[in-house]
Short mmCIF file of C-alpha atoms and ligand atoms in Angstrom, two decimals:
data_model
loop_
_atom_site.label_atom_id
_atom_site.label_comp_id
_atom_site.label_asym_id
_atom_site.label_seq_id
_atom_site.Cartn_x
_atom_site.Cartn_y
_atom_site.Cartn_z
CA UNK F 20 -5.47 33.99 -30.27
CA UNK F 21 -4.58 30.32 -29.82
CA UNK F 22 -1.53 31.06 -27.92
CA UNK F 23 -3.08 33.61 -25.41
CA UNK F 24 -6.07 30.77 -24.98
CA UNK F 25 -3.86 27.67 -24.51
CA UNK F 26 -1.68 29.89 -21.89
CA UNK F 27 -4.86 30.87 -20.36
CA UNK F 28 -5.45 26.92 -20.36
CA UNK F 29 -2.09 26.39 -18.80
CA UNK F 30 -2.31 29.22 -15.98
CA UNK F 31 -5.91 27.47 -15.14
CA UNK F 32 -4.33 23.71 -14.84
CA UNK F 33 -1.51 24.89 -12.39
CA UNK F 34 -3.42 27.20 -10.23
CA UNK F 35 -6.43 24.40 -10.20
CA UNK F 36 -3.10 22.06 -9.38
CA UNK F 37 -1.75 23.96 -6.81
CA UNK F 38 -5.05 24.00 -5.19
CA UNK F 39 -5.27 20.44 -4.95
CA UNK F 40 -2.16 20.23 -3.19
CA UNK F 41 -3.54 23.29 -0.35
CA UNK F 42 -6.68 20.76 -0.09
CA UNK F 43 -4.05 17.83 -0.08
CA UNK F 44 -1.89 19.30 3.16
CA UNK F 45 -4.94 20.18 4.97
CA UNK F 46 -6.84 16.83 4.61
CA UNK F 47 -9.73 18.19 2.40
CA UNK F 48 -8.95 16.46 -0.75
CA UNK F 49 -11.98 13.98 -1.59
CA UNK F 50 -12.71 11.75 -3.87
CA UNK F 51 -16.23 10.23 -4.70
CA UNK F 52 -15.44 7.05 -6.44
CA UNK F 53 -18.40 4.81 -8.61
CA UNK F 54 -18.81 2.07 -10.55
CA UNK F 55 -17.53 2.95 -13.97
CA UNK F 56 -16.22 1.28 -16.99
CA UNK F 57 -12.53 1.66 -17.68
CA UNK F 58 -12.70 2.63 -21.53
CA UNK F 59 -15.46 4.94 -21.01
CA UNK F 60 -13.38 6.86 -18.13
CA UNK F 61 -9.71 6.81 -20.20
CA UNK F 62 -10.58 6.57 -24.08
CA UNK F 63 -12.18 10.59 -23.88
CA UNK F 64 -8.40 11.77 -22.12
CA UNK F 65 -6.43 9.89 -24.36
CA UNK F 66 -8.24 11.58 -27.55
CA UNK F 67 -7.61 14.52 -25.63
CA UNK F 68 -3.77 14.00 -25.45
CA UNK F 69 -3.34 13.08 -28.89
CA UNK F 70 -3.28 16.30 -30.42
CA UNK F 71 -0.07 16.80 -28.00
CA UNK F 72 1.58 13.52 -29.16
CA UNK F 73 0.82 14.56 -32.74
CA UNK F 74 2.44 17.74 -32.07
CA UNK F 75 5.91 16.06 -31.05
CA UNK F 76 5.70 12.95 -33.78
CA UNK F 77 5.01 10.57 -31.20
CA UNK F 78 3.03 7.30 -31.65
CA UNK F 79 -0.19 6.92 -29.19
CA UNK F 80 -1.25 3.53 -28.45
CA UNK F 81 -3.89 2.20 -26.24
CA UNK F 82 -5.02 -0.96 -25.48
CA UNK F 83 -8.16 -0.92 -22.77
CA UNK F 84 -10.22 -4.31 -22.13
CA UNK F 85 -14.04 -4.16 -21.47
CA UNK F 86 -13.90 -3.74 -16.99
CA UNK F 87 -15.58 -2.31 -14.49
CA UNK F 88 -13.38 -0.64 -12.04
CA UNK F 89 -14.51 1.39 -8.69
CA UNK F 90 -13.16 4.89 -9.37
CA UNK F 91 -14.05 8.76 -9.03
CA UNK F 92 -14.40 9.59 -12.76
CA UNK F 93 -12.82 13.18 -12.13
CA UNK F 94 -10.36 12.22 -10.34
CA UNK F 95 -9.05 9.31 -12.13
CA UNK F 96 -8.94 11.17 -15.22
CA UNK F 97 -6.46 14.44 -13.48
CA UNK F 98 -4.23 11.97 -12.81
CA UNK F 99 -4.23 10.11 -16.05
CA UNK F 100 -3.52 13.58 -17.50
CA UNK F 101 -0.92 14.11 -15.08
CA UNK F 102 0.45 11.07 -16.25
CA UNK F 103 -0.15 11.40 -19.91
CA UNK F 104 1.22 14.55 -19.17
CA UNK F 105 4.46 13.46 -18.07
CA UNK F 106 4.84 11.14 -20.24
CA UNK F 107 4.58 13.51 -23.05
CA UNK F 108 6.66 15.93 -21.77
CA UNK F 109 9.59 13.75 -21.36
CA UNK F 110 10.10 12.00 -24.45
CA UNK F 111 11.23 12.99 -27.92
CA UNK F 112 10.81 9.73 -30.18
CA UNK F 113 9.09 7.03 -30.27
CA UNK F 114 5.67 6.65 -28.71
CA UNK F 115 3.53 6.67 -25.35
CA UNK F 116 0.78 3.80 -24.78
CA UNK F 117 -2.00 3.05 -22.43
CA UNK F 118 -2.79 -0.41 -21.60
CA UNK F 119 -4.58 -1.30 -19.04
CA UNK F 120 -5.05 -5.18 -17.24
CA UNK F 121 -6.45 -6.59 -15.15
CA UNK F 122 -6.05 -8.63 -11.64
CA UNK F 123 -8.11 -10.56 -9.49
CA UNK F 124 -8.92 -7.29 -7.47
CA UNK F 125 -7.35 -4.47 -9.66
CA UNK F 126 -7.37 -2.75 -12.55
CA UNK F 127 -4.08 -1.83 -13.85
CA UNK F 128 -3.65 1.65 -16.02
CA UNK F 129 0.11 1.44 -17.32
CA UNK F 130 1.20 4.83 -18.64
CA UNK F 131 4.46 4.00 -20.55
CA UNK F 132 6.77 5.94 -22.65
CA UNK F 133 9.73 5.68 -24.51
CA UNK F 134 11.28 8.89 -22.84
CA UNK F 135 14.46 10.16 -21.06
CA UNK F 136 13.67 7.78 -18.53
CA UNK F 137 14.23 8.28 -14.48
CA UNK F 138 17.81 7.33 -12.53
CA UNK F 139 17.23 4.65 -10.17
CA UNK F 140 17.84 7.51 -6.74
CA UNK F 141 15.38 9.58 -8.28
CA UNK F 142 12.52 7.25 -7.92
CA UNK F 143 11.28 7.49 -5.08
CA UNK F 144 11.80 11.44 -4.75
CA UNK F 145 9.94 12.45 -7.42
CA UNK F 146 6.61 11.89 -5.48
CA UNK F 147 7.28 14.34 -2.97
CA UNK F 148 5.85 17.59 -4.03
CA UNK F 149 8.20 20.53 -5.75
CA UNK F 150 10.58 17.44 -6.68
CA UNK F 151 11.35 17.46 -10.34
CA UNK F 152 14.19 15.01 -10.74
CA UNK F 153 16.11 16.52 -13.64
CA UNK F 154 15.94 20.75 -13.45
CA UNK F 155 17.07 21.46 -15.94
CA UNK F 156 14.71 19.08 -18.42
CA UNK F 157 11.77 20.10 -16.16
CA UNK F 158 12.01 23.16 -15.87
CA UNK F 159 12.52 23.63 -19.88
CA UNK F 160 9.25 21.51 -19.47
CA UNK F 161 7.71 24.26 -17.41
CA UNK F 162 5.70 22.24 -14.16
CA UNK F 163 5.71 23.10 -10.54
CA UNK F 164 6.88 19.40 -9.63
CA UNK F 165 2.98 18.87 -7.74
CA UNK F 166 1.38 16.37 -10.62
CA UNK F 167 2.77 13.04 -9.17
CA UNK F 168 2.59 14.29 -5.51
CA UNK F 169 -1.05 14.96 -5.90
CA UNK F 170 -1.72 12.17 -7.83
CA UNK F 171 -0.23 9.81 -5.73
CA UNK F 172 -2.31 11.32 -3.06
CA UNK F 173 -5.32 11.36 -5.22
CA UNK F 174 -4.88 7.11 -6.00
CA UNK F 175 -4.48 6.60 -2.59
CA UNK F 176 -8.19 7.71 -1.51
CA UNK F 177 -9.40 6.02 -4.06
CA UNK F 178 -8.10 3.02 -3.01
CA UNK F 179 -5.35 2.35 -5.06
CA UNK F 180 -1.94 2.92 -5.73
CA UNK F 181 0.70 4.49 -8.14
CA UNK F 182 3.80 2.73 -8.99
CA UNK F 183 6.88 3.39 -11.37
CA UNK F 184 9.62 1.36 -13.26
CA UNK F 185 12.09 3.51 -15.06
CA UNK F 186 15.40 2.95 -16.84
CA UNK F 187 17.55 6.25 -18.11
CA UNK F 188 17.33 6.23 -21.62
CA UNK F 189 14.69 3.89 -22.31
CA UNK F 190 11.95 5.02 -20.79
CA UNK F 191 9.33 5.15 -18.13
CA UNK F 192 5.97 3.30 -16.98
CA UNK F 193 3.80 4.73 -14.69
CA UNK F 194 0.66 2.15 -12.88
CA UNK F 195 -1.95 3.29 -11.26
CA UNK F 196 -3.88 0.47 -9.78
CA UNK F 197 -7.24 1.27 -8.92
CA UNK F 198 -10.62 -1.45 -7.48
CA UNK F 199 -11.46 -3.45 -9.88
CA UNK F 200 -15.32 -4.02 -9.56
CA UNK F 201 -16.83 -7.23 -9.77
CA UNK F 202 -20.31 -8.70 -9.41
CA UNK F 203 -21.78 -8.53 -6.20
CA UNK F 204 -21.39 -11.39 -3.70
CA UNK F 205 -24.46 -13.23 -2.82
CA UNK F 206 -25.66 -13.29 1.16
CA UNK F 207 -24.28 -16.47 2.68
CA UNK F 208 -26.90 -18.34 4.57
CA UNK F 209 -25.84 -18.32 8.31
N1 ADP A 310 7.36 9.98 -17.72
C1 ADP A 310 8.43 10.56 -17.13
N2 ADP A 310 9.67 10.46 -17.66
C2 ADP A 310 10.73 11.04 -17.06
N3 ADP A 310 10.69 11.75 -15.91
C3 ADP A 310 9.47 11.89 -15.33
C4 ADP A 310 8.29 11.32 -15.90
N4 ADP A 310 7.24 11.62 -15.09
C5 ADP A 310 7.76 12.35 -14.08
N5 ADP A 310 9.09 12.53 -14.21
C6 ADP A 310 9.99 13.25 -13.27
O1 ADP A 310 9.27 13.47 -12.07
C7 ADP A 310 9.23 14.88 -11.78
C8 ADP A 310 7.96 15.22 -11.05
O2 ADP A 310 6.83 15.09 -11.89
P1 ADP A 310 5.54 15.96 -11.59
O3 ADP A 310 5.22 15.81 -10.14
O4 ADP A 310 4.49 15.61 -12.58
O5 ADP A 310 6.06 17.44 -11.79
P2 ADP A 310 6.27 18.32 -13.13
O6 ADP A 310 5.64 17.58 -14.27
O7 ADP A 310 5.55 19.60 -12.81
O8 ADP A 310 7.75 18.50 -13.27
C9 ADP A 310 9.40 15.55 -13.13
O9 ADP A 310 9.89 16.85 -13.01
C10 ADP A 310 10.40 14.62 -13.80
O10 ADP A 310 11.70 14.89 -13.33
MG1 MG A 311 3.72 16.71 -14.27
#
């Protein structure tokens, strides 16, 4: 029973996925960002992941500071799957963190892993949709190659951005940078 309902769960995720990307091509993604505190929107998908890090012996660390941060709570949290996700998926040993910081005007999510890591050509290509960098690791991974694409897309309407640093066989970090809120800005007298 557990297998036919996480499969179920799995068919749902790509087809909801690969609708994204139709609404992506044709301009009708949207995003509806608020005023939200960072733990309250990440701490809920990382305690979601964790039963999936358990599963392959990985650590899971996370390190989130009390900040507001001008997001679309939905949204933000797709692609910190997608990126949770990822990371997951593409490492054996050793752990995956969250830790997010912050700048003057951004809040930093770094997704990081200790995985198979990315070859410096790849980089760039692996935000175009259907791109999955290594075929035969992915596709023993079993994704479509749309997560990054879309999420990229996703960060972008929201403001913010998605960035990587990789090196092959040490592992990956994934930031997306999204508004960071802060208080409002009194009315200057004239
Ligand atoms: N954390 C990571 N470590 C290594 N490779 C990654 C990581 N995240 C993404 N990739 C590479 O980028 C490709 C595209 O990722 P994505 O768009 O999420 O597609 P999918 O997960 O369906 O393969 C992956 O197939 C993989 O080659
Ligand atoms: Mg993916």
């Amino acid at each position: 029973m557990e297998k036919i309902e996480r499969s179920g769960e799995h068919l749902l995720f790509l087809v909801n996925q690969l609708l994204d990307y139709a609404k992506m091509e044709t301009g009708r993604l949207e995003v509806d960002p608020e005023i939200c505190d960072v733990r309250e929107v990440l701490e809920p998908v990382v305690e979601q992941m964790r039963v999936l890090t358990e599963q392959k012996d990985l650590q899971l660390e996370m390190r989130i500071p009390p900040c507001l941060m001008l997001a679309d709570v939905t949204r933000t949290r797709q692609i910190l799957i997608n990126l949770m996700g990822n990371a997951i998926k593409f490492t054996d040993s050793g752990k995956v963190a969250v830790v997010v910081t912050e700048t003057e005007d951004k809040v930093h999510i770094d997704v990081s892993d200790t995985g198979a890591g990315i070859e410096p050509g790849e980089l760039e290509k692996i935000f175009e949709a259907f791109h999955q960098a290594d075929l035969t690791l992915s596709r023993s991974a079993a994704g479509t190659g749309l997560g990054l694409s879309v999420a990229k897309e996703l960060a972008r309407l929201e403001g913010g951005t998605i960035r990587v640093r990789s090196e092959v066989g040490v592992g990956s970090t994934f930031t997306l940078s999204l508004p960071r809120e802060t208080p409002p800005v009194l009315e200057k007298a004239a």
